[in-house]
Coordinates of C-alpha atoms in Angstrom, one line a residue:
Chain A
M1 CA -201.5 167.0 232.5
C2 CA -201.5 163.3 231.9
A3 CA -203.3 160.7 229.9
V4 CA -205.8 159.7 232.5
P5 CA -209.3 159.1 231.2
S6 CA -210.9 162.4 230.4
N7 CA -214.1 163.2 232.2
A8 CA -215.9 165.8 230.1
D9 CA -216.3 166.3 226.4
Q10 CA -214.1 169.1 225.1
P11 CA -216.4 172.0 224.1
N12 CA -215.3 171.9 220.5
A13 CA -214.3 168.8 218.7
P14 CA -214.1 168.2 215.0
V15 CA -217.0 166.7 213.1
I16 CA -216.4 163.4 211.4
L17 CA -217.9 163.1 207.9
L18 CA -218.1 159.7 206.1
S19 CA -218.6 160.1 202.4
H20 CA -220.4 157.2 200.7
P21 CA -219.8 154.7 203.5
Q22 CA -220.9 151.2 202.5
M23 CA -220.9 148.9 205.5
G24 CA -223.1 149.6 208.5
E25 CA -220.6 147.8 210.6
N26 CA -217.9 150.4 209.8
I27 CA -220.3 153.2 210.6
G28 CA -221.0 151.6 214.0
A29 CA -217.4 151.0 214.7
A30 CA -216.5 154.5 213.7
A31 CA -219.1 155.9 216.1
R32 CA -217.8 153.7 218.9
V33 CA -214.2 154.9 218.6
M34 CA -215.3 158.5 218.1
R35 CA -217.1 158.3 221.4
N36 CA -214.2 156.6 223.1
F37 CA -212.1 159.6 222.4
G38 CA -214.7 162.2 223.2
L39 CA -216.0 163.1 219.7
R40 CA -219.8 163.3 219.2
D41 CA -220.7 164.7 215.9
L42 CA -221.0 162.3 212.9
R43 CA -222.3 163.1 209.5
L44 CA -223.0 160.6 206.7
I45 CA -223.0 161.5 203.1
A46 CA -225.1 159.3 200.9
P47 CA -224.6 156.0 202.8
R48 CA -225.0 153.1 200.5
D49 CA -227.6 151.2 202.5
G50 CA -229.5 154.3 203.8
W51 CA -229.9 155.3 207.3
P52 CA -230.6 154.1 210.0
N53 CA -228.8 150.8 209.3
E54 CA -229.3 148.0 211.8
K55 CA -225.9 146.5 211.0
S56 CA -224.3 149.4 212.7
T57 CA -225.9 148.8 216.0
A58 CA -223.8 146.0 217.4
L59 CA -220.5 147.5 216.5
A60 CA -221.5 150.9 217.9
A61 CA -221.8 149.3 221.3
G62 CA -224.2 152.0 222.5
A63 CA -222.3 154.9 221.1
F64 CA -225.2 156.4 219.1
Q65 CA -227.1 157.0 222.3
K66 CA -224.3 159.1 223.7
M67 CA -223.7 161.3 220.6
S68 CA -225.5 164.1 218.9
P69 CA -228.1 162.8 216.4
I70 CA -226.4 161.6 213.3
R71 CA -227.1 163.8 210.3
V72 CA -227.4 162.5 206.8
F73 CA -226.6 164.6 203.6
E74 CA -227.1 164.0 199.9
N75 CA -223.7 165.2 198.9
T76 CA -220.4 166.6 200.3
P77 CA -221.0 170.3 199.5
L78 CA -224.2 170.2 201.5
A79 CA -222.5 168.3 204.3
I80 CA -219.7 170.8 204.8
S81 CA -221.7 173.9 203.9
D82 CA -221.7 175.2 207.5
M83 CA -218.1 174.4 208.3
Q84 CA -215.2 176.8 208.5
M85 CA -212.4 174.3 207.9
V86 CA -212.4 170.8 206.4
F87 CA -209.6 168.3 206.0
A88 CA -209.6 165.4 203.7
V89 CA -208.2 162.2 205.3
T90 CA -206.6 160.2 202.5
A91 CA -203.6 158.0 202.0
R92 CA -203.3 158.8 198.3
L93 CA -201.2 161.7 197.6
R94 CA -202.8 163.7 194.9
D95 CA -201.5 166.0 192.3
M96 CA -203.2 168.9 193.9
E97 CA -202.0 172.2 195.4
K98 CA -203.1 171.3 198.9
P99 CA -201.2 171.5 202.1
V100 CA -200.5 167.9 203.5
F101 CA -200.5 167.4 207.2
S102 CA -199.8 164.5 209.5
P103 CA -202.6 163.9 212.1
K104 CA -200.6 165.8 214.7
Q105 CA -199.9 168.7 212.5
A106 CA -203.5 168.9 211.5
M107 CA -204.7 168.9 215.1
A108 CA -202.3 171.8 215.8
H109 CA -203.6 173.5 212.7
M110 CA -207.3 173.2 213.6
S111 CA -207.0 173.8 217.4
D112 CA -207.1 177.5 217.2
A113 CA -210.1 177.4 214.9
L114 CA -211.9 175.0 217.2
A115 CA -211.0 177.1 220.2
S116 CA -212.5 180.1 218.6
G117 CA -215.8 178.3 218.0
A118 CA -215.3 177.3 214.3
L119 CA -216.9 174.2 212.9
V120 CA -214.1 171.9 211.7
G121 CA -214.7 168.7 209.7
L122 CA -212.6 165.6 209.0
L123 CA -213.8 164.0 205.7
F124 CA -213.3 160.3 205.1
G125 CA -214.0 158.4 201.9
G126 CA -216.0 155.2 201.6
E127 CA -214.6 151.7 201.6
A128 CA -214.7 151.2 197.8
S129 CA -213.2 154.3 196.2
G130 CA -212.2 156.8 198.9
L131 CA -212.7 160.4 198.2
S132 CA -213.1 161.9 194.8
N133 CA -210.8 164.6 193.6
E134 CA -213.8 167.0 193.8
E135 CA -214.2 166.3 197.4
V136 CA -210.5 166.7 198.2
A137 CA -210.5 169.9 196.2
A138 CA -213.2 171.3 198.5
C139 CA -211.0 170.8 201.6
D140 CA -208.5 173.1 203.2
G141 CA -205.9 170.4 203.4
I142 CA -205.1 166.7 203.3
I143 CA -204.3 164.6 206.3
T144 CA -202.2 161.6 205.5
Y145 CA -201.2 158.8 207.9
P146 CA -197.7 157.4 208.1
V147 CA -198.8 154.1 206.6
H148 CA -196.7 151.4 205.0
M149 CA -196.7 152.0 201.3
E150 CA -197.3 148.4 200.3
F151 CA -200.2 148.0 202.7
A152 CA -201.7 151.5 202.8
S153 CA -205.4 150.9 202.9
L154 CA -206.9 151.3 206.4
N155 CA -210.2 150.1 207.4
L156 CA -212.6 153.0 207.5
A157 CA -213.4 152.8 211.2
Q158 CA -209.7 152.4 212.0
A159 CA -209.0 155.6 210.0
V160 CA -211.6 157.4 212.1
G161 CA -210.1 155.9 215.2
V162 CA -206.6 157.2 214.5
A163 CA -208.0 160.7 213.8
S164 CA -210.1 160.6 217.0
Y165 CA -207.2 159.5 219.1
A166 CA -204.9 162.1 217.5
W167 CA -207.3 164.8 218.3
Q168 CA -207.9 163.8 221.9
S169 CA -204.2 163.1 222.4
F170 CA -203.4 166.6 221.1
Y171 CA -205.8 168.1 223.5
T172 CA -204.9 165.9 226.5
E173 CA -201.1 165.8 226.2
G174 CA -200.3 168.9 224.2
A175 CA -197.5 168.8 221.7
A176 CA -194.6 168.1 223.9
G177 CA -193.6 164.8 225.5
K178 CA -194.3 164.7 229.2
T179 CA -192.7 162.7 231.9
P180 CA -194.4 159.5 232.8
I181 CA -196.7 159.6 235.8
S182 CA -194.8 156.9 237.7
K183 CA -196.6 157.4 240.9
E184 CA -197.3 160.0 243.5
Q185 CA -193.9 161.5 244.1
S186 CA -194.9 161.9 247.7
G187 CA -195.2 158.1 247.9
I188 CA -191.5 157.6 247.4
A189 CA -189.8 156.9 250.6
Q190 CA -187.4 159.3 252.1
R191 CA -183.8 158.5 251.5
S192 CA -183.2 157.7 255.2
E193 CA -185.7 154.8 255.0
L194 CA -183.8 153.4 252.1
E195 CA -180.5 153.8 253.8
G196 CA -181.9 152.0 256.9
M197 CA -182.9 149.1 254.7
L198 CA -179.5 149.0 253.0
R199 CA -177.7 149.0 256.3
Q200 CA -179.8 146.0 257.4
L201 CA -179.1 144.2 254.1
R202 CA -175.4 144.9 254.4
Q203 CA -175.3 143.6 258.0
E204 CA -177.1 140.4 257.2
L205 CA -175.0 139.8 254.1
T206 CA -171.9 140.3 256.1
D207 CA -173.1 137.9 258.7
A208 CA -173.8 135.4 255.9
G209 CA -170.3 135.7 254.5
F210 CA -171.6 137.1 251.2
F211 CA -168.9 139.6 250.6
Y212 CA -165.9 137.8 249.4
P213 CA -163.2 138.9 249.2
P214 CA -164.2 141.4 252.0
E215 CA -162.6 144.3 250.2
K216 CA -165.2 144.0 247.5
A217 CA -168.0 144.6 250.0
H218 CA -168.1 148.3 249.2
V219 CA -168.5 148.0 245.4
M220 CA -170.9 145.1 245.8
M221 CA -173.1 147.1 248.1
Q222 CA -172.9 150.1 245.8
N223 CA -174.3 148.0 243.0
L224 CA -177.1 146.8 245.1
Q225 CA -177.7 150.3 246.3
N226 CA -177.9 151.6 242.7
M227 CA -180.5 149.0 241.9
F228 CA -182.7 150.0 244.9
V229 CA -182.3 153.7 244.4
R230 CA -183.3 153.4 240.8
N231 CA -186.4 151.6 242.0
Q232 CA -187.9 154.6 243.8
M233 CA -189.4 152.4 246.5
T234 CA -192.3 153.5 248.6
S235 CA -192.2 153.5 252.3
Q236 CA -194.5 150.4 252.3
E237 CA -192.3 148.6 249.9
I238 CA -189.3 149.3 252.1
K239 CA -191.1 147.9 255.1
T240 CA -192.1 144.8 253.1
F241 CA -188.6 144.3 251.9
R242 CA -187.1 144.7 255.3
G243 CA -189.4 141.8 256.3
V244 CA -188.1 139.8 253.4
I245 CA -184.5 140.3 254.4
K246 CA -185.3 139.4 258.0
A247 CA -187.3 136.3 257.0
L248 CA -184.6 135.1 254.7
A249 CA -181.8 135.7 257.2
H250 CA -183.5 134.4 260.3
G251 CA -185.9 131.8 259.0
R252 CA -189.3 130.7 259.9
G253 CA -191.5 133.3 261.5
A254 CA -188.9 135.9 261.7
G255 CA -190.5 138.1 259.0
L256 CA -193.9 138.1 260.6
A257 CA -193.5 141.1 262.8
Q258 CA -192.8 143.2 259.7
N259 CA -195.7 141.7 257.7
K260 CA -198.7 141.4 259.8
Chain B
M1 CA -190.9 166.5 208.3
C2 CA -194.2 165.3 207.1
A3 CA -196.1 162.1 207.4
V4 CA -195.6 160.7 203.9
P5 CA -196.2 157.0 203.6
S6 CA -193.2 155.1 204.8
N7 CA -191.5 152.8 202.4
A8 CA -189.7 150.2 204.5
D9 CA -190.3 148.5 207.7
Q10 CA -188.5 149.9 210.6
P11 CA -185.9 147.4 211.8
N12 CA -187.3 147.0 215.3
A13 CA -191.0 147.4 216.1
P14 CA -192.8 146.3 219.2
V15 CA -194.5 142.9 219.2
I16 CA -198.3 142.9 219.6
L17 CA -199.6 140.3 222.1
L18 CA -203.3 139.5 222.3
S19 CA -204.2 137.7 225.5
H20 CA -207.3 135.5 225.3
P21 CA -208.7 137.1 222.2
Q22 CA -212.2 135.9 221.4
M23 CA -213.3 137.0 218.0
G24 CA -211.4 136.0 214.9
E25 CA -212.6 139.2 213.2
N26 CA -210.8 141.3 215.8
I27 CA -207.6 139.3 215.3
G28 CA -207.8 139.9 211.6
A29 CA -208.6 143.6 212.0
A30 CA -205.7 143.9 214.4
A31 CA -203.3 142.3 212.0
R32 CA -204.5 144.6 209.2
V33 CA -203.9 147.8 211.1
M34 CA -200.6 146.6 212.5
R35 CA -199.4 146.0 208.9
N36 CA -200.8 149.4 207.8
F37 CA -198.4 151.0 210.3
G38 CA -195.4 148.8 209.6
L39 CA -195.7 146.3 212.5
R40 CA -195.3 142.6 211.7
D41 CA -195.1 140.5 214.8
L42 CA -198.3 139.2 216.4
R43 CA -198.5 136.7 219.2
L44 CA -201.7 135.1 220.4
I45 CA -202.2 133.8 224.0
A46 CA -204.8 131.1 224.3
P47 CA -207.2 132.4 221.6
R48 CA -210.7 131.3 222.5
D49 CA -211.4 129.6 219.1
G50 CA -208.0 128.2 218.5
W51 CA -205.7 129.2 215.6
P52 CA -205.9 129.5 212.7
N53 CA -209.3 131.0 212.7
E54 CA -211.0 131.4 209.4
K55 CA -213.1 134.4 210.6
S56 CA -210.0 136.4 210.8
T57 CA -209.2 136.2 207.1
A58 CA -211.6 138.6 205.6
L59 CA -210.8 141.4 208.1
A60 CA -207.1 140.9 207.8
A61 CA -207.4 141.9 204.1
G62 CA -204.2 140.0 203.2
A63 CA -202.1 141.2 206.2
F64 CA -201.2 137.8 207.4
Q65 CA -199.2 137.1 204.2
K66 CA -197.1 140.1 204.8
M67 CA -196.3 139.5 208.4
S68 CA -194.0 137.2 210.4
P69 CA -195.8 133.9 211.1
I70 CA -198.2 134.3 214.0
R71 CA -197.1 132.6 217.2
V72 CA -199.5 131.1 219.6
F73 CA -198.8 130.6 223.3
E74 CA -200.5 128.8 226.1
N75 CA -200.1 131.6 228.7
T76 CA -198.7 135.0 229.1
P77 CA -195.5 134.1 231.0
L78 CA -194.5 131.9 228.1
A79 CA -195.4 134.5 225.5
I80 CA -193.3 137.2 227.1
S81 CA -190.5 135.0 228.3
D82 CA -188.0 136.2 225.7
M83 CA -188.8 139.9 226.0
Q84 CA -186.9 142.6 227.7
M85 CA -189.7 145.1 228.1
V86 CA -193.5 144.7 228.1
F87 CA -196.3 147.2 228.5
A88 CA -199.9 146.4 229.4
V89 CA -202.4 148.4 227.4
T90 CA -205.4 148.9 229.6
A91 CA -208.0 151.6 230.3
R92 CA -208.5 150.5 233.9
L93 CA -206.2 152.2 236.3
R94 CA -205.2 149.6 238.9
D95 CA -204.0 150.0 242.4
M96 CA -200.6 148.8 241.5
E97 CA -197.2 150.4 241.7
K98 CA -196.7 150.7 237.9
P99 CA -195.6 153.6 235.8
V100 CA -198.5 154.8 233.7
F101 CA -197.8 156.1 230.2
S102 CA -199.7 157.7 227.4
P103 CA -199.0 156.0 224.1
K104 CA -196.6 158.8 223.1
Q105 CA -194.7 158.5 226.4
A106 CA -194.5 154.8 226.0
M107 CA -193.1 155.0 222.5
A108 CA -190.5 157.4 223.7
H109 CA -189.7 155.1 226.6
M110 CA -189.3 152.1 224.4
S111 CA -187.6 153.6 221.5
D112 CA -184.1 153.4 222.9
A113 CA -184.7 149.8 223.9
L114 CA -185.9 148.9 220.4
A115 CA -183.0 150.7 218.8
S116 CA -180.6 148.7 220.9
G117 CA -182.2 145.5 219.7
A118 CA -184.4 144.7 222.7
L119 CA -187.6 142.7 222.2
V120 CA -190.5 144.9 223.4
G121 CA -194.1 143.7 223.7
L122 CA -197.4 145.5 223.9
L123 CA -199.9 143.3 225.7
F124 CA -203.7 143.6 225.1
G125 CA -206.5 141.8 227.0
G126 CA -209.3 140.0 225.3
E127 CA -212.7 141.4 224.6
A128 CA -214.5 139.9 227.6
S129 CA -212.4 140.7 230.6
G130 CA -209.2 142.5 229.5
L131 CA -206.0 141.7 231.3
S132 CA -205.8 140.0 234.7
N133 CA -203.9 141.6 237.5
E134 CA -201.3 138.9 237.2
E135 CA -200.7 139.8 233.6
V136 CA -200.4 143.5 234.4
A137 CA -198.1 142.8 237.3
A138 CA -195.7 141.1 235.0
C139 CA -195.4 144.2 232.8
D140 CA -193.0 147.1 233.1
G141 CA -195.7 149.7 232.8
I142 CA -199.2 150.5 231.8
I143 CA -200.2 152.3 228.6
T144 CA -203.5 154.1 229.0
Y145 CA -205.4 155.9 226.2
P146 CA -207.0 159.3 226.8
V147 CA -210.5 157.9 226.5
H148 CA -213.8 159.3 227.6
M149 CA -214.5 158.0 231.1
E150 CA -218.1 157.2 230.4
F151 CA -217.3 155.3 227.2
A152 CA -213.9 153.9 227.8
S153 CA -214.1 150.5 226.3
L154 CA -212.3 150.4 222.9
N155 CA -212.7 147.6 220.4
L156 CA -209.7 145.3 220.6
A157 CA -208.5 146.0 217.0
Q158 CA -209.0 149.7 217.5
A159 CA -206.8 149.6 220.6
V160 CA -204.1 147.8 218.5
G161 CA -204.6 150.4 215.8
V162 CA -204.0 153.3 218.1
A163 CA -200.8 151.8 219.5
S164 CA -199.6 150.9 216.0
Y165 CA -200.2 154.4 214.8
A166 CA -198.6 155.9 217.9
W167 CA -195.5 153.9 217.3
Q168 CA -195.2 154.7 213.6
S169 CA -196.0 158.3 214.3
F170 CA -193.3 158.5 216.9
Y171 CA -190.8 157.1 214.5
T172 CA -191.9 159.1 211.5
E173 CA -192.5 162.4 213.1
G174 CA -190.2 162.2 216.1
A175 CA -191.2 163.4 219.5
A176 CA -190.0 165.9 222.0
G177 CA -188.8 165.1 225.4
K178 CA -187.6 161.6 225.8
T179 CA -187.2 160.2 229.3
P180 CA -183.6 159.8 230.4
I181 CA -182.3 156.3 230.0
S182 CA -179.9 155.1 232.7
K183 CA -178.4 152.0 231.1
E184 CA -178.1 150.0 227.9
Q185 CA -181.6 148.8 227.3
S186 CA -180.3 145.7 225.7
G187 CA -178.7 144.8 229.1
I188 CA -182.2 144.3 230.6
A189 CA -182.7 140.7 231.5
Q190 CA -185.2 138.6 229.7
R191 CA -188.4 138.0 231.5
S192 CA -187.6 134.4 232.1
E193 CA -184.5 135.3 234.2
L194 CA -186.6 137.6 236.4
E195 CA -189.2 134.9 236.8
G196 CA -186.5 132.4 237.9
M197 CA -185.3 134.8 240.5
L198 CA -188.9 135.4 241.7
R199 CA -189.5 131.6 242.0
Q200 CA -186.4 131.3 244.1
L201 CA -187.4 134.2 246.3
R202 CA -190.9 132.8 246.7
Q203 CA -189.5 129.3 247.7
E204 CA -187.1 130.7 250.2
L205 CA -189.7 133.0 251.7
T206 CA -192.2 130.1 251.9
D207 CA -189.5 128.0 253.7
A208 CA -188.9 130.9 256.0
G209 CA -192.6 131.1 256.9
F210 CA -192.7 134.6 255.5
F211 CA -196.2 134.4 254.1
Y212 CA -198.6 134.7 256.9
P213 CA -201.4 134.1 256.6
P214 CA -200.6 131.7 253.7
E215 CA -203.5 132.9 251.6
K216 CA -201.8 136.3 251.4
A217 CA -198.8 134.8 249.7
H218 CA -200.1 135.6 246.2
V219 CA -200.7 139.2 246.7
M220 CA -197.5 139.7 248.7
M221 CA -195.5 138.1 245.9
Q222 CA -197.3 140.3 243.4
N223 CA -196.2 143.4 245.3
L224 CA -192.6 142.1 245.3
Q225 CA -192.9 141.3 241.6
N226 CA -194.1 144.8 240.8
M227 CA -191.1 146.2 242.6
F228 CA -188.6 144.1 240.7
V229 CA -190.2 144.4 237.3
R230 CA -190.2 148.2 237.7
N231 CA -186.5 148.0 238.4
Q232 CA -185.6 146.7 234.9
M233 CA -182.8 144.6 236.3
T234 CA -179.9 143.5 234.1
S235 CA -178.9 139.8 233.9
Q236 CA -175.9 140.6 236.1
E237 CA -178.1 142.2 238.7
I238 CA -180.3 139.2 238.7
K239 CA -177.4 136.9 239.2
T240 CA -176.1 139.1 242.0
F241 CA -179.5 139.2 243.6
R242 CA -180.0 135.5 243.4
G243 CA -176.7 135.3 245.3
V244 CA -178.1 137.7 247.9
I245 CA -181.2 135.6 248.4
K246 CA -179.1 132.4 248.7
A247 CA -176.7 133.9 251.1
L248 CA -179.4 135.4 253.3
A249 CA -181.4 132.1 253.3
H250 CA -178.6 129.7 253.8
G251 CA -176.0 131.6 255.7
R252 CA -172.3 131.9 255.7
G253 CA -170.6 131.1 252.5
A254 CA -173.7 130.0 250.6
G255 CA -173.7 133.0 248.4
L256 CA -170.1 132.6 247.2
A257 CA -170.8 130.3 244.3
Q258 CA -173.0 133.1 242.8
N259 CA -170.5 135.8 243.4
K260 CA -167.0 134.7 242.6

């Protein structure tokens, strides 16, 4: 499975909770990036400027219309009361007996819960002061990003973006690295086509006196061959390139037959 | 190994390139999140409102002072001319013979190159129209995020944030399954060498009347370019191939000077 755009929402995604968010713009931007990565449930805990907040609209870029209705709570205990598992996302390591996860580790940790239908929350603190110790204490664990120590403070919507990406990425790619989708493997030319092209190239280069001294022809052709084999050319590319060789070697108009 | 905040910059991180960015706010936000995750090299290609742009300052939150000086270029070929490897970050899958990577896969793919001292770029399009086909064609591969098909357009700074996180996360947490590397990545030619070869090829093919009808020259050259970019040619291979072009076009003995 590869990282092509995903078509459907996953049945169970974590809920994003923003505790005491201040700027409407960040709420809108958070919603947009949640939706980009297939999340749809956003809860706000005591937003400073109330809700709805018109400053959120432009940065949401239409995301609100494609999500579950946003729910607003007075405090964090109420907001997480129906959840089975909650992680606090915070850069500050606290002197608290909590397991600390990277985003990837947290996604692995919550995936079974999500698959079994549990409600899982990711709790983010507001712009000014982050999460309180009380809020972190109520969580099952801490998610910490691999940020630079001297510049550790992420924008709120960026923090939501990283978590949303990490979740979708876990779901889409799984834990292991996959090979790149270079192209349809069936599109790669058969080796015989490549060899035909290389024979043509060798003949034209021989005619042009390219191989000098002649006893080096073999190793020089091998280098060229390595280059083209590595390239995994398609049949169409080989046809085109045979036209290129012909045109270069025989001049004006000679390539046309290959390239009409 | 857990994702504790990292203390020092990694010696080699990719360079972020923003092509035709429009809003200063997004440039500032991109710089902030780059710095959060330990990146420090930002290049701007033809920013709409020029540079410096005071609207970027607030959202950068002091990041500019902790980065390398931002460099501004007139166009993308100039901006990538000293790079060995460039990935286009785009959600649109194009009908182009390019390898497509998830962020994780791309990080695995570039990590050896970075480790060997190569300059690697991540190219992002502007808010309005993204990257042109010409820009994508010049890249070694495409990085696509696992976005929701019906809401695929990320904010520019969020897109930079995901890539920055993915890179730091790869470095901090490691990743399984790297793709095999066939040669010293530092041996890959700089983009300007490849472009010189392509200019030569285009000139010789034009002289040979290869491009017919002439208005197809552009797309035909783009296909050839895709093929050669994919190939990650070394400087030596480019020299050899320039000799091949010369020998084919100008006949007996013409290639010798390139191949002694």
